[in-house]
XYZ file of C-alpha atoms in Angstrom:
666
model
C 0.542 -45.652 -25.721
C -2.783 -43.702 -26.005
C -2.688 -41.383 -28.560
C -3.573 -37.747 -26.958
C -5.304 -35.364 -29.584
C -4.315 -31.760 -30.918
C -6.010 -29.764 -29.226
C -4.413 -31.236 -25.567
C -1.357 -30.510 -27.437
C -3.027 -27.414 -27.992
C -4.260 -27.170 -24.260
C -0.376 -28.240 -23.111
C 0.952 -26.097 -25.652
C -1.054 -23.303 -24.132
C -0.112 -23.916 -19.915
C 3.331 -23.611 -21.012
C 2.531 -20.492 -22.159
C 0.998 -18.860 -19.078
C 2.419 -20.809 -16.391
C 3.614 -17.332 -14.913
C 1.312 -14.477 -15.815
C -1.043 -16.754 -14.021
C 0.503 -16.346 -11.049
C 1.277 -12.508 -11.378
C -3.056 -11.590 -12.066
C -3.734 -12.956 -8.553
C -1.068 -10.792 -6.929
C -2.363 -7.333 -8.795
C -6.032 -8.401 -7.614
C -5.121 -8.655 -4.044
C -2.690 -4.652 -4.507
C -5.885 -3.559 -5.797
C -8.436 -5.180 -2.916
C -5.880 -3.972 -0.446
C -5.701 -0.509 -1.875
C -9.665 0.070 -2.002
C -10.272 -1.556 1.272
C -7.390 1.382 3.037
C -9.012 3.919 1.010
C -13.003 2.972 2.568
C -10.930 1.984 5.572
C -9.165 5.721 6.405
C -12.369 7.428 5.555
C -14.801 5.075 8.355
C -11.934 5.690 10.453
C -12.372 9.837 9.789
C -16.292 9.908 9.759
C -17.617 6.344 11.246
C -19.381 4.524 8.837
C -22.330 7.157 8.319
C -19.756 9.383 6.867
C -18.557 6.223 4.893
C -21.822 6.008 3.041
C -22.608 9.497 2.789
C -19.238 10.374 1.323
C -20.481 7.307 -0.931
C -23.601 8.866 -1.354
C -22.762 13.246 -2.678
C -19.174 12.767 -3.593
C -19.113 9.295 -5.144
C -14.927 9.099 -4.891
C -13.047 6.460 -7.476
C -12.177 4.535 -4.085
C -11.566 1.654 -6.549
C -9.497 3.304 -9.842
C -5.957 0.447 -8.339
C -8.806 -2.261 -10.400
C -7.363 -0.500 -13.785
C -5.381 -3.210 -13.547
C -7.510 -4.879 -15.200
C -5.854 -3.607 -18.313
C -2.441 -4.126 -17.517
C -3.389 -7.914 -17.021
C -5.057 -7.956 -20.643
C -1.739 -7.129 -22.588
C 0.554 -8.778 -19.963
C -1.641 -11.868 -20.771
C -2.355 -11.391 -24.776
C 2.099 -11.141 -25.379
C 2.583 -13.861 -22.880
C 0.336 -16.104 -25.737
C 0.817 -14.500 -29.004
C 4.393 -13.330 -28.812
C 6.239 -16.992 -28.357
C 4.170 -17.268 -31.862
C 4.819 -14.936 -33.513
C 8.641 -14.232 -32.354
C 11.045 -15.194 -35.099
C 7.999 -15.405 -37.988
C 6.672 -18.692 -36.185
C 3.257 -18.255 -36.824
C 2.679 -19.523 -40.381
C 4.360 -22.753 -39.491
C 1.153 -22.780 -37.264
C -0.404 -23.393 -40.062
C 1.262 -26.495 -41.069
C -0.366 -28.634 -38.107
C -3.302 -31.006 -39.227
C -5.854 -28.897 -36.892
C -7.558 -25.869 -38.754
C -6.641 -22.101 -38.560
C -9.452 -21.788 -36.569
C -9.528 -24.340 -34.692
C -5.898 -22.390 -33.651
C -6.714 -19.302 -32.882
C -9.773 -20.613 -31.368
C -8.033 -22.605 -28.694
C -5.785 -19.697 -28.035
C -7.958 -16.682 -27.716
C -10.584 -19.178 -25.628
C -8.175 -19.813 -23.396
C -7.007 -16.045 -23.014
C -10.926 -15.000 -22.510
C -11.016 -18.212 -19.155
C -8.896 -16.559 -17.853
C -9.380 -12.362 -18.099
C -13.405 -13.329 -17.619
C -12.178 -15.820 -13.890
C -9.695 -12.649 -12.953
C -13.413 -9.849 -14.165
C -15.109 -11.985 -11.758
C -13.080 -12.554 -9.451
C -12.318 -8.412 -9.604
C -15.980 -7.945 -8.751
C -16.142 -10.447 -5.859
C -13.628 -8.778 -4.213
C -14.151 -5.489 -4.704
C -17.999 -5.974 -3.525
C -16.651 -7.725 -0.496
C -14.758 -5.246 0.305
C -17.622 -2.911 0.686
C -19.984 -5.463 3.286
C -18.336 -5.606 5.360
C -18.162 -2.125 5.511
C -22.081 -2.890 5.643
C -22.751 0.040 2.635
C -25.819 -0.651 1.739
C -26.914 -2.214 -2.092
C -27.965 0.357 -2.636
C -24.815 1.434 -2.855
C -22.738 -1.414 -3.895
C -24.699 -2.320 -7.207
C -23.658 1.329 -9.241
C -20.684 1.012 -7.786
C -19.679 -2.453 -9.351
C -22.150 -1.655 -12.402
C -18.782 1.432 -13.274
C -16.349 -1.391 -13.014
C -17.997 -3.001 -15.585
C -17.630 -1.425 -18.339
C -13.460 -0.867 -16.848
C -13.770 -5.843 -16.484
C -15.292 -5.070 -20.865
C -12.592 -2.750 -21.768
C -10.183 -5.139 -20.209
C -11.026 -7.878 -22.557
C -11.456 -5.203 -25.713
C -7.283 -4.847 -24.837
C -6.739 -8.319 -24.101
C -7.746 -8.907 -27.649
C -6.763 -6.367 -29.449
C -2.953 -6.753 -28.243
C -3.033 -10.176 -29.029
C -4.467 -9.017 -32.676
C -2.146 -6.542 -32.202
C 0.995 -8.714 -32.286
C -1.357 -11.327 -35.222
C -0.646 -9.279 -38.129
C 2.702 -7.464 -38.879
C 0.733 -4.889 -41.293
C 1.818 -2.173 -40.385
C -2.056 0.162 -41.284
C -4.043 -2.931 -40.012
C -1.423 -2.332 -36.876
C -2.866 1.301 -36.620
C -5.733 0.721 -37.104
C -5.688 -1.614 -34.904
C -4.408 0.459 -32.328
C -6.639 3.953 -32.673
C -9.264 1.250 -31.691
C -8.196 0.125 -29.123
C -7.855 3.972 -28.474
C -11.641 4.948 -29.669
C -12.482 2.382 -27.003
C -10.598 3.347 -24.387
C -13.149 7.092 -24.632
C -15.739 5.813 -24.316
C -15.451 3.664 -22.016
C -12.919 4.617 -19.342
C -13.757 7.738 -18.584
C -15.546 8.214 -15.263
C -17.984 9.960 -14.402
C -20.536 8.512 -11.769
C -21.264 5.805 -9.907
C -23.324 3.292 -12.857
C -23.855 6.148 -15.450
C -22.528 3.463 -18.328
C -24.725 0.590 -17.092
C -27.333 1.980 -20.321
C -23.941 1.167 -22.894
C -22.429 -2.066 -21.012
C -25.287 -3.531 -24.000
C -23.386 -1.710 -26.763
C -19.757 -2.663 -25.384
C -20.973 -6.288 -24.932
C -20.807 -6.169 -29.230
C -18.114 -3.891 -29.801
C -16.406 -6.694 -27.894
C -17.868 -9.301 -30.287
C -17.016 -7.442 -33.000
C -12.702 -7.625 -31.189
C -13.345 -10.950 -31.240
C -13.000 -11.051 -34.873
C -10.819 -8.802 -34.659
C -8.737 -10.887 -33.990
C -9.434 -14.160 -36.033
C -8.605 -12.059 -39.034
C -5.823 -10.188 -37.876
C -4.272 -13.811 -37.168
C -6.550 -16.235 -40.427
C -5.447 -13.295 -43.295
C -1.513 -15.088 -43.346
C -2.725 -17.981 -43.275
C -3.130 -19.878 -47.717
C -6.312 -19.501 -49.181
C -8.288 -16.551 -46.533
C -10.712 -15.524 -48.656
C -12.290 -19.383 -49.648
C -13.413 -18.951 -45.540
C -16.711 -18.069 -44.652
C -14.862 -17.541 -41.330
C -12.624 -15.300 -42.233
C -14.652 -13.313 -45.293
C -17.187 -12.760 -41.701
C -14.353 -11.609 -39.448
C -12.784 -8.960 -42.382
C -16.382 -7.700 -42.340
C -16.770 -7.262 -38.550
C -13.580 -5.711 -38.813
C -14.067 -2.877 -41.015
C -16.921 -2.356 -39.724
C -15.605 -2.013 -35.964
C -12.049 0.558 -37.639
C -14.750 2.455 -39.096
C -16.770 2.574 -36.302
C -13.287 3.299 -33.743
C -13.215 5.994 -36.622
C -16.488 7.797 -37.164
C -15.862 8.380 -33.068
C -11.977 9.980 -33.775
C -11.630 12.678 -36.127
C -15.268 13.682 -34.949
C -13.977 14.299 -31.480
C -10.374 15.921 -33.118
C -12.017 17.784 -35.657
C -14.729 20.090 -33.704
C -11.755 20.659 -31.359
C -10.030 22.867 -34.114
C -12.540 24.341 -36.041
C -15.150 24.927 -32.791
C -15.618 28.799 -33.835
C -15.612 31.700 -30.808
C -18.964 32.851 -29.831
C -20.308 35.878 -28.067
C -21.620 34.860 -25.083
C -25.671 36.560 -24.603
C -27.175 38.164 -21.490
C -30.187 38.527 -20.919
C -31.232 40.420 -17.737
C -35.238 42.057 -17.061
C -35.217 45.715 -16.361
C -37.952 46.155 -14.030
C -37.940 50.377 -14.578
C -37.626 50.460 -18.565
C -39.604 46.970 -19.214
C -37.521 47.100 -21.541
C -34.803 43.446 -21.428
C -31.240 44.174 -20.879
C -29.006 42.400 -23.660
C -25.177 41.929 -22.221
C -22.961 40.558 -25.415
C -19.835 39.250 -24.665
C -16.907 39.494 -27.050
C -14.351 36.613 -26.969
C -11.615 38.623 -27.620
C -11.813 40.132 -25.389
C -11.170 39.791 -21.224
C -14.530 39.136 -19.281
C -13.880 40.012 -15.581
C -13.370 43.358 -12.907
C -11.415 44.680 -14.884
C -12.477 44.001 -18.288
C -16.038 44.133 -18.116
C -16.570 47.330 -20.208
C -15.112 45.914 -23.388
C -19.050 43.669 -23.297
C -21.327 45.947 -25.319
C -24.076 46.652 -23.786
C -27.866 47.827 -24.989
C -31.528 48.331 -24.750
C -33.528 45.317 -26.482
C -33.919 48.390 -28.613
C -30.481 48.779 -29.586
C -29.885 51.784 -26.826
C -26.842 51.002 -25.698
C -26.038 51.169 -21.783
C -23.265 52.360 -19.791
C -22.118 49.682 -17.181
C -23.308 52.454 -14.719
C -26.512 53.154 -15.970
C -26.996 49.172 -16.065
C -27.247 49.101 -12.779
C -29.611 52.100 -12.304
C -31.662 49.692 -14.917
C -31.465 46.703 -13.239
C -31.596 47.964 -9.826
C -32.840 44.275 -7.645
C -29.903 42.614 -8.500
C -27.483 46.001 -8.213
C -29.673 47.503 -4.452
C -25.431 47.405 -2.716
C -24.019 48.748 -5.037
C -27.333 51.863 -5.755
C -27.235 51.812 -1.728
C -23.493 52.335 -1.473
C -24.086 55.300 -3.754
C -27.193 55.888 -1.540
C -28.924 55.692 -5.159
C -31.326 52.604 -3.855
C -35.019 54.190 -5.564
C -37.994 53.941 -3.453
C -40.651 52.377 -5.459
C -40.363 50.523 -8.409
C -42.963 50.165 -10.513
C -45.358 51.614 -7.909
C -43.801 49.002 -5.044
C -41.945 50.283 -1.737
C -39.411 47.524 -1.377
C -35.830 48.935 1.116
C -32.843 47.457 0.446
C -32.770 44.724 2.659
C -36.071 43.388 0.922
C -34.261 43.570 -2.203
C -30.921 41.189 -1.299
C -33.449 38.861 0.067
C -36.182 37.978 -2.457
C -34.274 37.780 -5.067
C -33.217 34.479 -6.608
C -31.654 32.256 -9.071
C -31.164 30.260 -11.027
C -29.850 28.029 -14.566
C -31.694 24.099 -15.229
C -30.185 21.870 -17.902
C -31.565 19.153 -19.780
C -29.576 17.128 -18.303
C -30.820 17.787 -14.276
C -34.043 15.913 -14.194
C -32.739 13.478 -17.933
C -30.918 11.804 -14.554
C -31.023 8.736 -11.801
C -33.246 8.799 -9.160
C -30.282 9.675 -6.107
C -30.247 6.179 -5.042
C -30.672 6.384 -0.798
C -31.937 10.013 0.403
C -31.553 12.400 3.706
C -34.828 13.046 5.997
C -33.060 16.116 7.998
C -34.829 17.505 11.696
C -36.503 21.030 10.336
C -36.829 21.807 14.028
C -33.020 21.057 15.445
C -32.558 22.257 19.435
C -29.475 24.536 17.927
C -29.772 27.531 15.243
C -28.095 25.044 12.332
C -29.450 21.992 10.695
C -28.213 18.383 10.791
C -27.557 16.200 9.084
C -28.949 12.921 10.519
C -28.061 9.647 11.695
C -29.849 6.783 8.650
C -31.172 7.140 5.371
C -33.865 5.967 3.731
C -34.672 4.387 0.039
C -37.978 3.420 -1.957
C -39.385 -0.047 -1.135
C -38.854 -2.379 -4.109
C -41.979 -1.742 -4.518
C -41.814 2.366 -3.868
C -44.920 1.476 -1.954
C -43.466 2.537 1.510
C -39.957 4.152 2.661
C -37.493 2.345 4.480
C -35.075 3.747 6.799
C -31.277 2.187 6.552
C -29.229 1.848 9.886
C -25.461 3.030 8.428
C -24.111 0.996 10.956
C -25.612 -1.921 10.620
C -26.494 -1.987 7.072
C -29.966 -3.390 7.587
C -33.326 -1.858 8.387
C -35.111 0.650 10.911
C -39.010 -1.521 10.825
C -40.679 0.464 13.608
C -39.199 4.152 11.542
C -39.794 2.988 8.771
C -43.510 1.877 9.141
C -44.441 4.611 10.978
C -42.789 7.616 8.583
C -44.737 5.279 5.773
C -48.288 5.436 7.804
C -47.771 8.489 8.901
C -48.359 9.413 5.042
C -51.505 7.568 4.575
C -52.635 8.776 6.657
C -51.974 11.324 5.285
C -53.729 10.329 1.244
C -51.213 9.761 0.275
C -51.564 7.048 -2.494
C -48.695 4.107 -2.772
C -46.656 4.321 -5.203
C -44.604 6.608 -4.977
C -43.583 8.052 -8.575
C -41.232 10.340 -8.128
C -39.843 12.554 -5.384
C -36.645 14.995 -4.177
C -35.294 16.697 -1.298
C -32.285 19.534 -0.973
C -31.364 17.520 1.597
C -27.838 20.134 2.613
C -27.518 20.816 6.491
C -26.075 24.884 5.049
C -29.557 26.104 3.845
C -31.244 28.662 6.617
C -34.744 25.688 6.558
C -35.587 22.512 5.402
C -39.177 21.729 3.541
C -37.912 18.354 3.640
C -39.080 15.881 0.532
C -41.966 17.014 -2.342
C -43.280 13.157 -3.771
C -45.963 12.926 -6.089
C -48.059 9.988 -4.886
C -50.833 7.456 -6.990
C -53.141 10.089 -8.178
C -50.614 12.117 -9.295
C -51.412 14.428 -6.282
C -48.434 16.267 -4.173
C -47.537 16.076 -0.513
C -44.524 17.376 1.228
C -43.479 15.208 4.709
C -40.573 16.825 6.428
C -40.285 15.296 10.659
C -40.285 17.744 13.541
C -38.364 16.643 16.293
C -38.151 13.551 15.750
C -42.079 12.551 13.967
C -42.649 12.498 10.541
C -45.342 15.739 9.222
C -46.514 15.821 6.195
C -49.372 17.322 4.327
C -51.009 17.758 0.866
C -50.943 20.492 -2.571
C -52.847 20.726 -5.303
C -53.014 17.945 -7.496
C -50.483 17.174 -10.965
C -52.471 17.282 -14.358
C -52.078 13.975 -16.247
C -47.725 14.214 -18.246
C -44.914 12.525 -18.032
C -43.016 13.375 -14.601
C -38.835 13.852 -15.915
C -37.550 15.411 -13.609
C -38.912 16.840 -9.403
C -36.583 20.190 -7.321
C -36.575 21.243 -4.900
C -34.939 23.838 -3.389
C -36.052 26.869 -0.135
C -35.540 30.449 -0.668
C -35.403 32.662 1.614
C -38.327 34.232 0.589
C -40.961 31.881 1.302
C -41.991 31.840 -2.295
C -41.207 29.035 -4.617
C -40.410 25.781 -2.873
C -40.236 23.671 -6.057
C -40.464 22.357 -9.722
C -42.386 19.619 -11.573
C -40.993 18.583 -15.178
C -42.706 16.753 -17.245
C -42.019 15.752 -20.989
C -44.362 19.495 -22.037
C -44.047 21.660 -19.093
C -42.101 22.759 -15.833
C -45.003 23.760 -12.937
C -43.663 25.423 -10.012
C -44.164 24.616 -6.447
C -46.144 27.675 -3.964
C -44.272 27.358 -0.719
C -47.378 28.923 1.119
C -50.236 25.854 0.163
C -48.534 23.342 -2.428
C -50.762 24.389 -4.635
C -49.721 23.753 -8.204
C -48.569 26.834 -11.450
C -48.240 26.114 -15.567
C -44.933 28.292 -16.317
C -45.798 29.384 -19.697
C -42.039 28.773 -20.780
C -42.583 28.984 -24.479
C -41.838 25.716 -26.976
C -40.541 23.890 -23.314
C -39.154 20.201 -24.196
C -38.164 17.724 -21.272
C -35.091 16.312 -24.509
C -34.023 20.155 -25.495
C -34.729 22.673 -23.044
C -32.390 24.343 -20.667
C -33.759 27.610 -19.136
C -33.177 30.016 -16.812
C -35.467 31.477 -13.720
C -34.946 34.893 -12.373
C -38.239 35.727 -9.390
C -37.691 38.441 -6.506
C -40.806 40.281 -5.653
C -41.660 42.405 -8.508
C -42.121 39.343 -10.702
C -40.434 37.030 -12.079
C -38.175 36.416 -15.809
C -37.138 33.190 -17.487
C -35.001 32.893 -20.210
C -34.957 30.107 -22.242
C -33.045 27.980 -25.344
C -32.104 24.601 -27.172
C -28.964 23.362 -26.093
C -29.420 21.414 -28.875
C -28.985 23.521 -31.295
C -24.910 25.441 -31.772
C -27.141 29.020 -33.456
C -30.803 29.288 -31.533
C -30.940 32.198 -29.631
C -32.211 33.149 -26.645
C -36.150 34.006 -25.308
C -36.548 36.204 -22.419
C -40.313 35.477 -20.811
C -40.960 38.212 -18.979
C -43.857 37.868 -15.373
C -45.947 39.049 -13.508
C -45.547 37.026 -9.682
C -48.387 35.343 -10.885
C -47.142 33.581 -14.081
C -48.564 35.825 -16.628
C -46.897 37.120 -19.609
C -45.655 40.406 -19.667
C -43.249 41.113 -22.480
C -41.467 38.652 -25.613
C -38.111 39.551 -26.348
C -35.882 37.272 -28.646
C -31.816 37.723 -29.268
C -30.410 35.907 -31.588
C -27.596 34.343 -32.772
C -24.919 36.977 -34.011
C -25.078 36.449 -38.105
C -21.207 36.154 -38.133
C -21.539 33.125 -35.615
C -24.536 31.526 -37.360
C -22.293 31.960 -40.193
C -19.050 30.083 -38.961
C -21.206 28.083 -38.248
C -22.674 26.123 -40.452
C -19.598 26.481 -42.658
C -18.425 24.598 -40.165
C -21.386 21.902 -39.875
C -21.630 21.906 -43.679
C -18.064 20.405 -44.162
C -18.285 18.411 -41.328
C -21.355 16.189 -42.582
C -19.753 16.361 -45.923
C -16.627 14.584 -43.754
C -18.454 12.778 -41.204
C -21.738 11.524 -41.521
C -22.070 9.693 -39.393
C -19.970 10.423 -36.176
C -20.323 7.632 -32.812
C -20.429 9.552 -29.435
C -21.297 8.850 -25.919
C -21.606 12.175 -24.157
C -25.268 14.277 -24.769
C -25.558 17.713 -23.267
C -29.288 16.774 -22.190
C -29.480 14.257 -20.010
C -26.141 12.688 -17.016
C -25.830 8.180 -18.118
C -23.624 7.282 -21.346
C -25.821 7.103 -24.453
C -24.113 5.020 -26.559
C -25.186 6.464 -30.543
C -24.284 6.840 -34.130
C -26.173 10.584 -34.229
C -26.453 11.535 -38.379
C -24.991 15.496 -38.683
C -28.572 17.589 -39.115
C -27.574 19.342 -42.735
C -28.642 14.751 -44.210
C -28.832 16.060 -48.238
C -24.862 17.220 -47.930
C -23.870 13.706 -45.875
C -25.668 12.030 -48.307
C -24.233 13.513 -51.488
C -20.687 13.315 -49.149
C -21.063 8.867 -49.338
C -22.583 8.502 -52.795
C -19.566 10.741 -54.727
C -17.145 8.232 -51.822
C -19.360 5.160 -53.455
C -18.510 6.556 -57.297
C -14.820 6.899 -56.114
C -15.310 3.109 -55.106
C -16.285 2.272 -57.924
C -13.408 4.137 -60.459
C -11.292 2.731 -57.444
C -12.098 -1.051 -58.102
C -11.741 -0.979 -62.530
C -8.997 0.994 -62.307
C -7.253 -1.177 -60.139
C -8.587 -4.351 -61.069
C -10.316 -6.149 -57.722
C -12.389 -7.460 -56.762
C -16.061 -5.833 -53.960
C -18.656 -7.121 -52.546
C -21.524 -5.126 -51.587
C -21.571 -5.361 -48.154
C -18.143 -3.011 -48.875
C -20.150 -0.008 -50.880
C -22.704 -0.582 -48.235
C -19.651 0.950 -45.922
C -19.211 3.524 -48.178
C -23.319 4.733 -49.140
C -23.337 4.284 -44.797
C -20.181 5.964 -43.505
C -19.449 7.888 -46.841
C -15.265 8.907 -47.089
C -14.383 7.333 -43.218
C -15.342 4.137 -45.381
C -13.602 4.574 -48.743
C -10.083 4.998 -46.754
C -10.546 2.158 -44.270
C -10.952 0.060 -47.781
C -8.377 1.810 -49.491
C -5.233 0.932 -47.107
C -6.402 -1.882 -46.731
C -7.954 -3.786 -50.162
C -6.541 -2.151 -52.774
C -2.594 -2.614 -53.285
C 0.963 -0.288 -52.155
C 2.921 0.584 -54.063
C 6.567 -0.656 -53.866
C 8.155 2.418 -52.305
C 5.997 1.453 -49.502
C 6.766 -1.374 -48.795
C 10.245 -0.571 -47.935
C 8.014 0.788 -44.334
C 6.303 -2.398 -43.929
C 3.169 -1.779 -45.938
C-alpha cells in the first residue's frame, strides 16, 4: 500500500471542511454581478449609451457595491476552516501531529487564501465583462476595477483577521485583532471616487502581509515553547506593529472627534467705499442664518464696528439688490459710474482649495457645440480623450466604444495648424450645458504656450495665447462668466496665473506666499478690481490674508486677520496633549488632495512627542525590572517610536495579569 504524505492528509481535511462553502462563493458572485448588470441596464434603458457613460463619468455611482459580499465570503470561509479546529479546544491536539506547527497553520491559510484570491479574480473579471457588454470605455473600466481592488484586499484581510480571532482564546488579543480589522475597514472600505485609492494599494498589500503574520502568531502562540521558533518571534513583532499602527489610526481620530474646539469664523470683504477690508466674525455659539445674522460681529479692519445695514452700504456691488430696493444705489463708486445691472452681472466669486488642482485629470472630456442652433447649449454625442502619448485627440463613440478616426484626425490637425506643439501638458474645460456660453477647452502645449480649442458648427476653432513661464503646472481651471473678462486660471507650484478671455494673455495674480500644496484662496472680481483672500489649509491656527487689487492685478491694499487668541490657545493645548499621547498618526485623508494618501503623520509639536516617547521608554524599563520580564531591543524601539500606544499594547500583551482578570479570559 502506498503511503501518502501528511500534507496530502491535510489537504483532504481542508477539502472536507470546505465542501459546502465552495458552492456558496459562486452564488455570492452571481448575485453581485447580476445586481451590477441590472443597475447599468436601467441607466442604459433610460438615457442610452451616451447617458450611461456620462453618468459614470460625472456622478461616479457605486453601481458595483454588491461586490462587498467578498467581505462576507472572507468571514464565512475563515469560520468554516478554523471553527472545526478550535471547537472543544482541539487546537492543542493538532500540534501533536508529526508536522511542524507552521506547516499545519500554513496549509490551512494557504488553502483559504487560494480560494479567496480566485474569488476576487473572478469578481474583477465579471465586473469588467459587465462593463464591456455596455461598450464602456477602458478609461472608466480601469478606475472602477481599481476601486474594487481595495475591497478585494480588505476581503483577504477580513479572512485572515477572522482566522486570527478564532485561533486565539485571549480576550485581550481578540480585542486587538478586532480593532485592527475595524481600522483597516475604515481605511479601505470608504468610497471617495473611481480609482482614488489606487496610490495606496501598495501599502494596503503590506497590511495584508502583516495580517498573514498576525494569523500565524495567533495560532502558534498556543504551541509548546513558541519563543524558540524564529518564525514565531518574527510573526509576533509584525503582529504587534500592526496592532500599534491600527491604534494609531483609530485613537487619534477618536480623540479629535471629542477634543476639536469651536472656533470663530472670519470672512473678509474689500469695501471700495471705505477702502478697507470688512471683517465678519461668526461665533459658533450663535445661530448663523436669516434670523441670527445680528449675532455676528461686523467691523472694519481698523476696528470700527458696523451694523448690518452699514455693511450693505460698504459693499454696494455685493448687495446691489438691497440698495436698489432701498433706492440707495450710489451714482458712482470710486468715480466710476455703474448701473445696477452692471453691478449684478460684473462680479464673480470662487473659492479654490489645493484638492481642486491636486487631483487626477478627468478620464474623458466633452467638447460642447459653442454655436448651437437653438438658444441653449447641448451635450455632444461623443467623448474625447488624449492618446497614450498625449500626442493626439481621440474622439470615442459611446455606442460602439470605438475611436472615431476621422474626427480625431481632423481636430488634431487643426491644433497642429494653429501652431500647437504636442504633447499636451495640461488641459481644462467646463462641459456644463447650463452655462450661458461655451469657450471649449484650454490646452497647454509642450512649449508652455496656451491654446484654446472649441467646436463651432461641428468644426474645430483654435487660437493661440500667451506663453507660461517655466514651472511645473499643477492644474488648470476654465470658468466662463457673463463678465467675459477672466476665462480661467493656471496653477503652478508657486504662482497663480489668470487667463484673460479677450486675447488669452496670462497675468500673474500676486497671492502672497502661494504654495500649491498648502494655500487655499478666494477670488472676488468685478469692474472695480479684484480681491484675494488666502490662507494655509494645513495650519489650524493660521489666519487669513486679504489683498485688494486693481483690475490689472496690482496690489492696492493688504490686511491680515489672525485667528482669535482664545481659539489659538485652545487648539494648541489640544495639539500638545495629542503630541504626548499620539506622536505618530496613521491617516489617509488629505485636505490638500483628492486621492488617498496613506501615511504616518508626525505631530506638529515634535519636541513634546519626543519627550513623551522617552518617558514611555523609561517606564517600560521600570516595568521590566518590576515584573522581571525579558524584553527585546525591537520592543524598546516600538515604544521609542510610537510612545504611549506601544507601551499600552506591550503591557497588555507581554506582562502577566493578576488572577482577578483571568476570570474574564485575559
